[in-house]
JSON list of C-alpha atoms in Angstrom, two decimals:
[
{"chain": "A", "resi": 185, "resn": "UNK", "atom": "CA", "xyz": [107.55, 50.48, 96.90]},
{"chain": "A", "resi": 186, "resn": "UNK", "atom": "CA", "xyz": [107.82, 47.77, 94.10]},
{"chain": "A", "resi": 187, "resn": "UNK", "atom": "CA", "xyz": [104.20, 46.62, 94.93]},
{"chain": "A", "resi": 188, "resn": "UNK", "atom": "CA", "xyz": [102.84, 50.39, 94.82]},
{"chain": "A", "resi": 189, "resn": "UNK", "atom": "CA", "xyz": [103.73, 50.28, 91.18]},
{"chain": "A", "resi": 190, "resn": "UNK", "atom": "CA", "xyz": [107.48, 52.07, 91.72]},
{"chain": "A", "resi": 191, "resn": "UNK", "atom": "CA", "xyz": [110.26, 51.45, 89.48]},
{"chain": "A", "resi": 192, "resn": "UNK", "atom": "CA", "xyz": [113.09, 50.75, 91.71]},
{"chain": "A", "resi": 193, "resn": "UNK", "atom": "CA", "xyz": [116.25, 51.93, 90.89]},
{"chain": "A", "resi": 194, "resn": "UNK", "atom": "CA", "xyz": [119.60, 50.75, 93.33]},
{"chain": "A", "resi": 195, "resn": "UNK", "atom": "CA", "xyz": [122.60, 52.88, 92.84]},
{"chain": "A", "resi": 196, "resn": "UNK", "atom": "CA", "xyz": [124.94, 51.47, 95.45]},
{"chain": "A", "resi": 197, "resn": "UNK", "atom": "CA", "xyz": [129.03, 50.99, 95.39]},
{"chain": "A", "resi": 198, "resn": "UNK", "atom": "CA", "xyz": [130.90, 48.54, 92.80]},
{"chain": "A", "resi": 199, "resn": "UNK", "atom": "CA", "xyz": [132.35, 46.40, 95.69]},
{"chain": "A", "resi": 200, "resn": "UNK", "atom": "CA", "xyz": [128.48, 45.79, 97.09]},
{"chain": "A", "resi": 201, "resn": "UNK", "atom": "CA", "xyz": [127.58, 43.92, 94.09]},
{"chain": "A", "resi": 202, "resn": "UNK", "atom": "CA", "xyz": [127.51, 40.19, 95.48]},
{"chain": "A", "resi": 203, "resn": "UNK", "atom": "CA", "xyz": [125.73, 41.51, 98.66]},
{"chain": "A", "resi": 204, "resn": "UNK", "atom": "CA", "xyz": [122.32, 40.15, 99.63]},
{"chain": "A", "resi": 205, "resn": "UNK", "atom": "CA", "xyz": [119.91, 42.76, 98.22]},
{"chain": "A", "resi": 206, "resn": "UNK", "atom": "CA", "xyz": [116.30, 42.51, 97.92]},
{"chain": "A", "resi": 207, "resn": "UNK", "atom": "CA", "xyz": [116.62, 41.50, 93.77]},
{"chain": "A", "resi": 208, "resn": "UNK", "atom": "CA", "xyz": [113.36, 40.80, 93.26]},
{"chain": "A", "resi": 209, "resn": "UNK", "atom": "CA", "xyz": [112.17, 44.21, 94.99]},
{"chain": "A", "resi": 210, "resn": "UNK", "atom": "CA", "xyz": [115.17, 46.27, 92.12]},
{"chain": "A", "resi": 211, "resn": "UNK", "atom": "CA", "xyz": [114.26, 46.76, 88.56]},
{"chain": "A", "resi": 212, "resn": "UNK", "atom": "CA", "xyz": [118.02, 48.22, 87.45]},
{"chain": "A", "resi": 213, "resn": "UNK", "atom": "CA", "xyz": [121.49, 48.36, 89.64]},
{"chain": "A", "resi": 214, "resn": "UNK", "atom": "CA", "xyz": [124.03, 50.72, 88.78]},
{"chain": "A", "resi": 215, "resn": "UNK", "atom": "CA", "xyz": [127.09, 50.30, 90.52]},
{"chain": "A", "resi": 216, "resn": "UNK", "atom": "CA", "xyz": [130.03, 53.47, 91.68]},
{"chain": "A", "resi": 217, "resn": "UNK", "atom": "CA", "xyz": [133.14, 52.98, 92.29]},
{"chain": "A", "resi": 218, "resn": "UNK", "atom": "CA", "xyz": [134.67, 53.63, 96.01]},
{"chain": "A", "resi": 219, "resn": "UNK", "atom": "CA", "xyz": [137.34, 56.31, 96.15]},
{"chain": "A", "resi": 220, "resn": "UNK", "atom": "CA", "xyz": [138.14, 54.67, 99.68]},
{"chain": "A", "resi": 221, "resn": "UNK", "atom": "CA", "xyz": [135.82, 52.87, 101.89]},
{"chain": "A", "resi": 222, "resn": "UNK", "atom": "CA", "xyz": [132.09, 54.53, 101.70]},
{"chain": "A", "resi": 223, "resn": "UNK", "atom": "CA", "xyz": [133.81, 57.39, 99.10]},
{"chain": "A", "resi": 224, "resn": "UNK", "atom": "CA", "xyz": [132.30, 58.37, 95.83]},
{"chain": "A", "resi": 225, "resn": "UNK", "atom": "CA", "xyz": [133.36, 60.90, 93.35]},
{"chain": "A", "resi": 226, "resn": "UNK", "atom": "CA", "xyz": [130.21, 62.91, 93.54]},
{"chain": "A", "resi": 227, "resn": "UNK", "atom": "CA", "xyz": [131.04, 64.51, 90.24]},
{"chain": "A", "resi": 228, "resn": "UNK", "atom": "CA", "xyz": [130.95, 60.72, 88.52]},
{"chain": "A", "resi": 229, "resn": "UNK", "atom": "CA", "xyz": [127.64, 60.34, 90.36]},
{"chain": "A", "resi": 230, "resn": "UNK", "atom": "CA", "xyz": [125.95, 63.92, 89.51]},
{"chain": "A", "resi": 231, "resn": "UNK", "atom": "CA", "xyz": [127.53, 63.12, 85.81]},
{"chain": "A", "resi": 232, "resn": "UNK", "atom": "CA", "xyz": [126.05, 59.44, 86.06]},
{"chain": "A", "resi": 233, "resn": "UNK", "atom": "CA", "xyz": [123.01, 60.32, 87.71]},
{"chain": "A", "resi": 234, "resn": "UNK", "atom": "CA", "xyz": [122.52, 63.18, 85.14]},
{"chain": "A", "resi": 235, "resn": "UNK", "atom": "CA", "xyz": [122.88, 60.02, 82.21]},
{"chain": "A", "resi": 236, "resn": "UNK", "atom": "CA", "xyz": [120.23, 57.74, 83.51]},
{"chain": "A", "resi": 237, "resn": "UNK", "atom": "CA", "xyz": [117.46, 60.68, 84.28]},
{"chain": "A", "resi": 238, "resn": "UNK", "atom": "CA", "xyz": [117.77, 61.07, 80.46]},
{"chain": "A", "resi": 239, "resn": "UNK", "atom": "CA", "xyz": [115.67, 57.53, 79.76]},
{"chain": "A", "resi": 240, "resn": "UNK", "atom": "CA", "xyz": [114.18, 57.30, 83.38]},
{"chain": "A", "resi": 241, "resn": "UNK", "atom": "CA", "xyz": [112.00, 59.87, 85.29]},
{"chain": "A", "resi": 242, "resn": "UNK", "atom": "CA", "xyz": [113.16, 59.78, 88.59]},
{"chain": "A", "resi": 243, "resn": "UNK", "atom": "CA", "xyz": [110.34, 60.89, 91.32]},
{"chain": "A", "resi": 244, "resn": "UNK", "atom": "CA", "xyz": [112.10, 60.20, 94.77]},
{"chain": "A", "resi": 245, "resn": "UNK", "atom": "CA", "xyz": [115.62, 59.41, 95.94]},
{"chain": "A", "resi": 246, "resn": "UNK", "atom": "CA", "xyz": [116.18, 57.17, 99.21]},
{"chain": "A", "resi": 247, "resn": "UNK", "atom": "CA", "xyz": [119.09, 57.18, 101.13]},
{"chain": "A", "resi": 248, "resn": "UNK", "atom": "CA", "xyz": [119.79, 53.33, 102.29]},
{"chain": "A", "resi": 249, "resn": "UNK", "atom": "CA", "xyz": [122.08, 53.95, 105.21]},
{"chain": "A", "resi": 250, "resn": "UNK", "atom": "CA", "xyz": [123.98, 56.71, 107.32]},
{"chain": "A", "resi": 251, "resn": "UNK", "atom": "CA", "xyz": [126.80, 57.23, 104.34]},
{"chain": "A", "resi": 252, "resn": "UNK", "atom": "CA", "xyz": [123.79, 58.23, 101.34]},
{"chain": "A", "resi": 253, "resn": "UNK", "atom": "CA", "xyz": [122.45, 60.65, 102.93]},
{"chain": "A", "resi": 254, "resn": "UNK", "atom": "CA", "xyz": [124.91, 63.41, 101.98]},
{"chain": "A", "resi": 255, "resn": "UNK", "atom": "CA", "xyz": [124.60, 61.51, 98.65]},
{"chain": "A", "resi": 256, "resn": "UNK", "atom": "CA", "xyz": [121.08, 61.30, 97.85]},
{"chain": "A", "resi": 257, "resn": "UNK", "atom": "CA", "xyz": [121.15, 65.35, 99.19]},
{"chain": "A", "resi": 258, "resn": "UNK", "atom": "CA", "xyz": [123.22, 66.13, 96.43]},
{"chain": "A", "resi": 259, "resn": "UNK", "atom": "CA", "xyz": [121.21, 64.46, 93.55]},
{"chain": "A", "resi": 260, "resn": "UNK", "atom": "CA", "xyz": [118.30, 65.71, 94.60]},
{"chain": "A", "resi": 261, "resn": "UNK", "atom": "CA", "xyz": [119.49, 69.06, 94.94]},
{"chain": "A", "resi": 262, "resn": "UNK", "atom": "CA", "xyz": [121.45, 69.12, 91.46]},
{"chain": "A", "resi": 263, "resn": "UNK", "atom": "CA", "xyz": [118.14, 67.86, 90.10]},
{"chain": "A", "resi": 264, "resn": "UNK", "atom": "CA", "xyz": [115.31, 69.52, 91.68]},
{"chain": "A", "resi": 265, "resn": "UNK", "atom": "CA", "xyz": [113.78, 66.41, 93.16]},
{"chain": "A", "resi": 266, "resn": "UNK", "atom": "CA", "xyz": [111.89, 66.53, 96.15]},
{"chain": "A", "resi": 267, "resn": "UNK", "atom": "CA", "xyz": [113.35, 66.03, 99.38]},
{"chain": "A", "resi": 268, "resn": "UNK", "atom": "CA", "xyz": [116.04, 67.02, 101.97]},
{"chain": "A", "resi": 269, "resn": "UNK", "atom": "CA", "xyz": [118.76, 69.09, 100.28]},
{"chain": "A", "resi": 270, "resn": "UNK", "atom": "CA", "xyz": [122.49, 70.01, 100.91]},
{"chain": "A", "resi": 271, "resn": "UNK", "atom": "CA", "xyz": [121.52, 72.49, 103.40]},
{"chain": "A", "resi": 272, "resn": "UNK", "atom": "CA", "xyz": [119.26, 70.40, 105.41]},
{"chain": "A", "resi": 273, "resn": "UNK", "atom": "CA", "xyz": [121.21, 67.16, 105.31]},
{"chain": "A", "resi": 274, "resn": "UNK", "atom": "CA", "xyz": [123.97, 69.03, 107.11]},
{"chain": "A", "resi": 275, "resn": "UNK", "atom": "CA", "xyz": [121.83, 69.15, 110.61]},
{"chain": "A", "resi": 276, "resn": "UNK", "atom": "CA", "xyz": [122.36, 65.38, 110.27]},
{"chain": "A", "resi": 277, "resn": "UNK", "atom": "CA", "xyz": [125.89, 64.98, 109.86]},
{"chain": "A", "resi": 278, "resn": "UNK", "atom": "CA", "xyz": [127.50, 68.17, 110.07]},
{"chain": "A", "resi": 279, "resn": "UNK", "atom": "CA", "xyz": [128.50, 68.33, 114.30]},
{"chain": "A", "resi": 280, "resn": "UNK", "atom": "CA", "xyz": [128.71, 72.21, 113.82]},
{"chain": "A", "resi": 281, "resn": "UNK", "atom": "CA", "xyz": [125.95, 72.57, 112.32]},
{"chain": "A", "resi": 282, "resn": "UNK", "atom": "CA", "xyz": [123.51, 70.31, 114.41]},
{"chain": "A", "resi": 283, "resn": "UNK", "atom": "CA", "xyz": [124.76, 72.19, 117.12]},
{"chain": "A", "resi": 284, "resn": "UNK", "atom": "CA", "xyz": [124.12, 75.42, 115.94]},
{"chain": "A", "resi": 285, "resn": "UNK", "atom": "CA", "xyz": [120.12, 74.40, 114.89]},
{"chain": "A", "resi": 286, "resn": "UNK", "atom": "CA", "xyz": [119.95, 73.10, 118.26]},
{"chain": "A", "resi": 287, "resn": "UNK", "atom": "CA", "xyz": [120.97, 76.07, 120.21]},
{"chain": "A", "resi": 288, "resn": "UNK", "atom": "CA", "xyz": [119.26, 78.43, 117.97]},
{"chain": "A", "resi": 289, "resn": "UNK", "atom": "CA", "xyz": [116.01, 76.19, 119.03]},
{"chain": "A", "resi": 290, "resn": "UNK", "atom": "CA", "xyz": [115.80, 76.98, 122.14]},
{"chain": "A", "resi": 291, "resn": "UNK", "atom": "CA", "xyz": [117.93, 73.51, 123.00]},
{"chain": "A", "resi": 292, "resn": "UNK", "atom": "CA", "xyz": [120.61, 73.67, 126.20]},
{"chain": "A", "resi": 293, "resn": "UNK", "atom": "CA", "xyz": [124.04, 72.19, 124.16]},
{"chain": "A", "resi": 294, "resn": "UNK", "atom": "CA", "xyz": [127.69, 72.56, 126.20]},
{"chain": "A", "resi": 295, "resn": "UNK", "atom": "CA", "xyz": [129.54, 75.42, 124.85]},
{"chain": "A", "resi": 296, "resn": "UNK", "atom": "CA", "xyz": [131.42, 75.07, 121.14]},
{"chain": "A", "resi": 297, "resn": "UNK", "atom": "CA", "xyz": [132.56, 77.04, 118.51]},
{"chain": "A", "resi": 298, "resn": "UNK", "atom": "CA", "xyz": [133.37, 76.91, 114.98]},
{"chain": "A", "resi": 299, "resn": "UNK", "atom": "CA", "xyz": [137.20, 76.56, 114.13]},
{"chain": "A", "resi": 300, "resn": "UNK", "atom": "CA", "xyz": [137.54, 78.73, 111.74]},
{"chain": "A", "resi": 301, "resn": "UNK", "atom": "CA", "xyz": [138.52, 82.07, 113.04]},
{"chain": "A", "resi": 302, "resn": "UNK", "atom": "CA", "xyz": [141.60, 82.30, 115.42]},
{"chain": "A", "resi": 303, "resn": "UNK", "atom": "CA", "xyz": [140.34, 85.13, 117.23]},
{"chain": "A", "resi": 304, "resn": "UNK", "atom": "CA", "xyz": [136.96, 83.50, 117.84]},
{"chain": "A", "resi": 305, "resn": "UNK", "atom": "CA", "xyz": [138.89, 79.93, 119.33]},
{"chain": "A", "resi": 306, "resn": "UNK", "atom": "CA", "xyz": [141.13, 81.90, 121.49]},
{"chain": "A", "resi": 307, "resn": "UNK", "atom": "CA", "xyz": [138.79, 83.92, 122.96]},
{"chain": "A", "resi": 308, "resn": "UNK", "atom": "CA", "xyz": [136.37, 80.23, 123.31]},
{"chain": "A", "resi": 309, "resn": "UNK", "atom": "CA", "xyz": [139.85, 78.68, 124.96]},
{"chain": "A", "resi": 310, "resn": "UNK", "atom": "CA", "xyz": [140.40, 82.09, 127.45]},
{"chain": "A", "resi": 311, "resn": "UNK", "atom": "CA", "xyz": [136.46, 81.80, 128.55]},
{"chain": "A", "resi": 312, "resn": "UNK", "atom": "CA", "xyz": [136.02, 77.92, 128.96]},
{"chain": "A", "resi": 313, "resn": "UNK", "atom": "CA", "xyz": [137.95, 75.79, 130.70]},
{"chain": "A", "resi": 314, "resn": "UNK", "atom": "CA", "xyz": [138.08, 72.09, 130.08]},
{"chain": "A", "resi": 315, "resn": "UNK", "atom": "CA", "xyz": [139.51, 69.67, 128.10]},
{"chain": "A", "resi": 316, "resn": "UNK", "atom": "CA", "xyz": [138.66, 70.20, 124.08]},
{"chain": "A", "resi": 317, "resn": "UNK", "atom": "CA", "xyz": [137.55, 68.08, 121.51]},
{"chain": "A", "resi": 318, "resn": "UNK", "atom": "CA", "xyz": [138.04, 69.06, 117.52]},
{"chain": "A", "resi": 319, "resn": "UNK", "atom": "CA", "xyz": [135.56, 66.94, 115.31]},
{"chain": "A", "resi": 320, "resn": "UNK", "atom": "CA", "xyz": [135.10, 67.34, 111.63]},
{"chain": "A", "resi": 321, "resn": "UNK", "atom": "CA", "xyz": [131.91, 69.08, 110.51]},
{"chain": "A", "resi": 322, "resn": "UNK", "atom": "CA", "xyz": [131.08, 65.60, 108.67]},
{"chain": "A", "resi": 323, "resn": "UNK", "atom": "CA", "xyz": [131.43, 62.13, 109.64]},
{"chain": "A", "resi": 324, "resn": "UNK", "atom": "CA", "xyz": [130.09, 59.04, 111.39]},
{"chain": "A", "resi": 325, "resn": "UNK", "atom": "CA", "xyz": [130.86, 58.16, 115.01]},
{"chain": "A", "resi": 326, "resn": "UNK", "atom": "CA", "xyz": [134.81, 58.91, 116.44]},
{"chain": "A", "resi": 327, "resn": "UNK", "atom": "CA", "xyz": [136.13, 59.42, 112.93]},
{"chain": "A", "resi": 328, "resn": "UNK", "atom": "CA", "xyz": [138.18, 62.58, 112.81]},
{"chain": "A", "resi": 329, "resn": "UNK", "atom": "CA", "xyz": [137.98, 63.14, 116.70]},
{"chain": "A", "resi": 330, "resn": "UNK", "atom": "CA", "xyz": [140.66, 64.51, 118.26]},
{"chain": "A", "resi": 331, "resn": "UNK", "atom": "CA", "xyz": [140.41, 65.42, 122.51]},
{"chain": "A", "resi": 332, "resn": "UNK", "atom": "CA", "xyz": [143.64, 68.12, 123.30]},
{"chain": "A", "resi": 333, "resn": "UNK", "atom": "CA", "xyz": [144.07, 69.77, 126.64]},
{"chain": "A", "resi": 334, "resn": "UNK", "atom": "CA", "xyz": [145.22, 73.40, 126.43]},
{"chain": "A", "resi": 335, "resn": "UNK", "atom": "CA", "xyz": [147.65, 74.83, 129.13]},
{"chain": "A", "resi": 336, "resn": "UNK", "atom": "CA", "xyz": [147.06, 78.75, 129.65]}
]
């Protein structure tokens, strides 16, 4: 990107600062602190982001990994940059949601339902019967997974 005549910007978390990273491919580094592991406050990083745009243009914003994707969504969307958005990060790591797309494409998916309404997971519990697993909308592989059998 460097070598196409990009400015490269690295906005990347506080306790990443003695990794390996490309240096001679970055032209600035600005570092967040970690709420816990992988955790930003986005509103320090909308607030931050918001700071440096004010002396630097900013054409295109790349999510590195799995974790700055929701990220990068969020500037992008809070600053009308080009790109994937809130709405269409979500079919990438929101469960529900990726299920949902998929189904509503045409795509065989086992049965689910949202947890949200009582009415709607006791009448999913009365109609399926299996075992039941309860994910959080977001996340990255088992975190939040819970598997509960239900006795009728």
């Amino acid at each position: 990107m460097k070598k196409l005549g990009n400015k490269i910007i690295l906005v990347t978390s506080e306790n990443l600062k003695d990794k390996n990273w490309p240096w001679h491919a970055i032209d600035e580094v600005f570092y967040m602190p970690e709420v816990k592991p992988s955790v930003w406050n986005l509103d320090h990083l909308v607030q931050g982001f918001s700071h440096l745009m004010q002396t630097r243009k900013v054409d295109a914003v790349i999510a590195l990994d799995d974790y700055d994707v929701e990220k990068a969504a969020l500037i992008r969307e809070s600053f009308r940059i080009p790109g994937m958005g809130q709405t269409t990060h979500r079919y990438f790591r929101d469960k529900l949601a990726m299920r949902q797309k998929a189904k509503d494409s045409g795509i065989n998916v086992p049965e689910f339902t949202a947890v949200f309404n009582n009415d709607e997971v006791n009448r999913f519990v009365d109609e399926v019967s299996c075992s039941l697993g309860f994910k959080t909308p977001l996340g990255s592989f088992g975190f939040g997974y819970k598997k509960t059998y239900i006795q009728r």
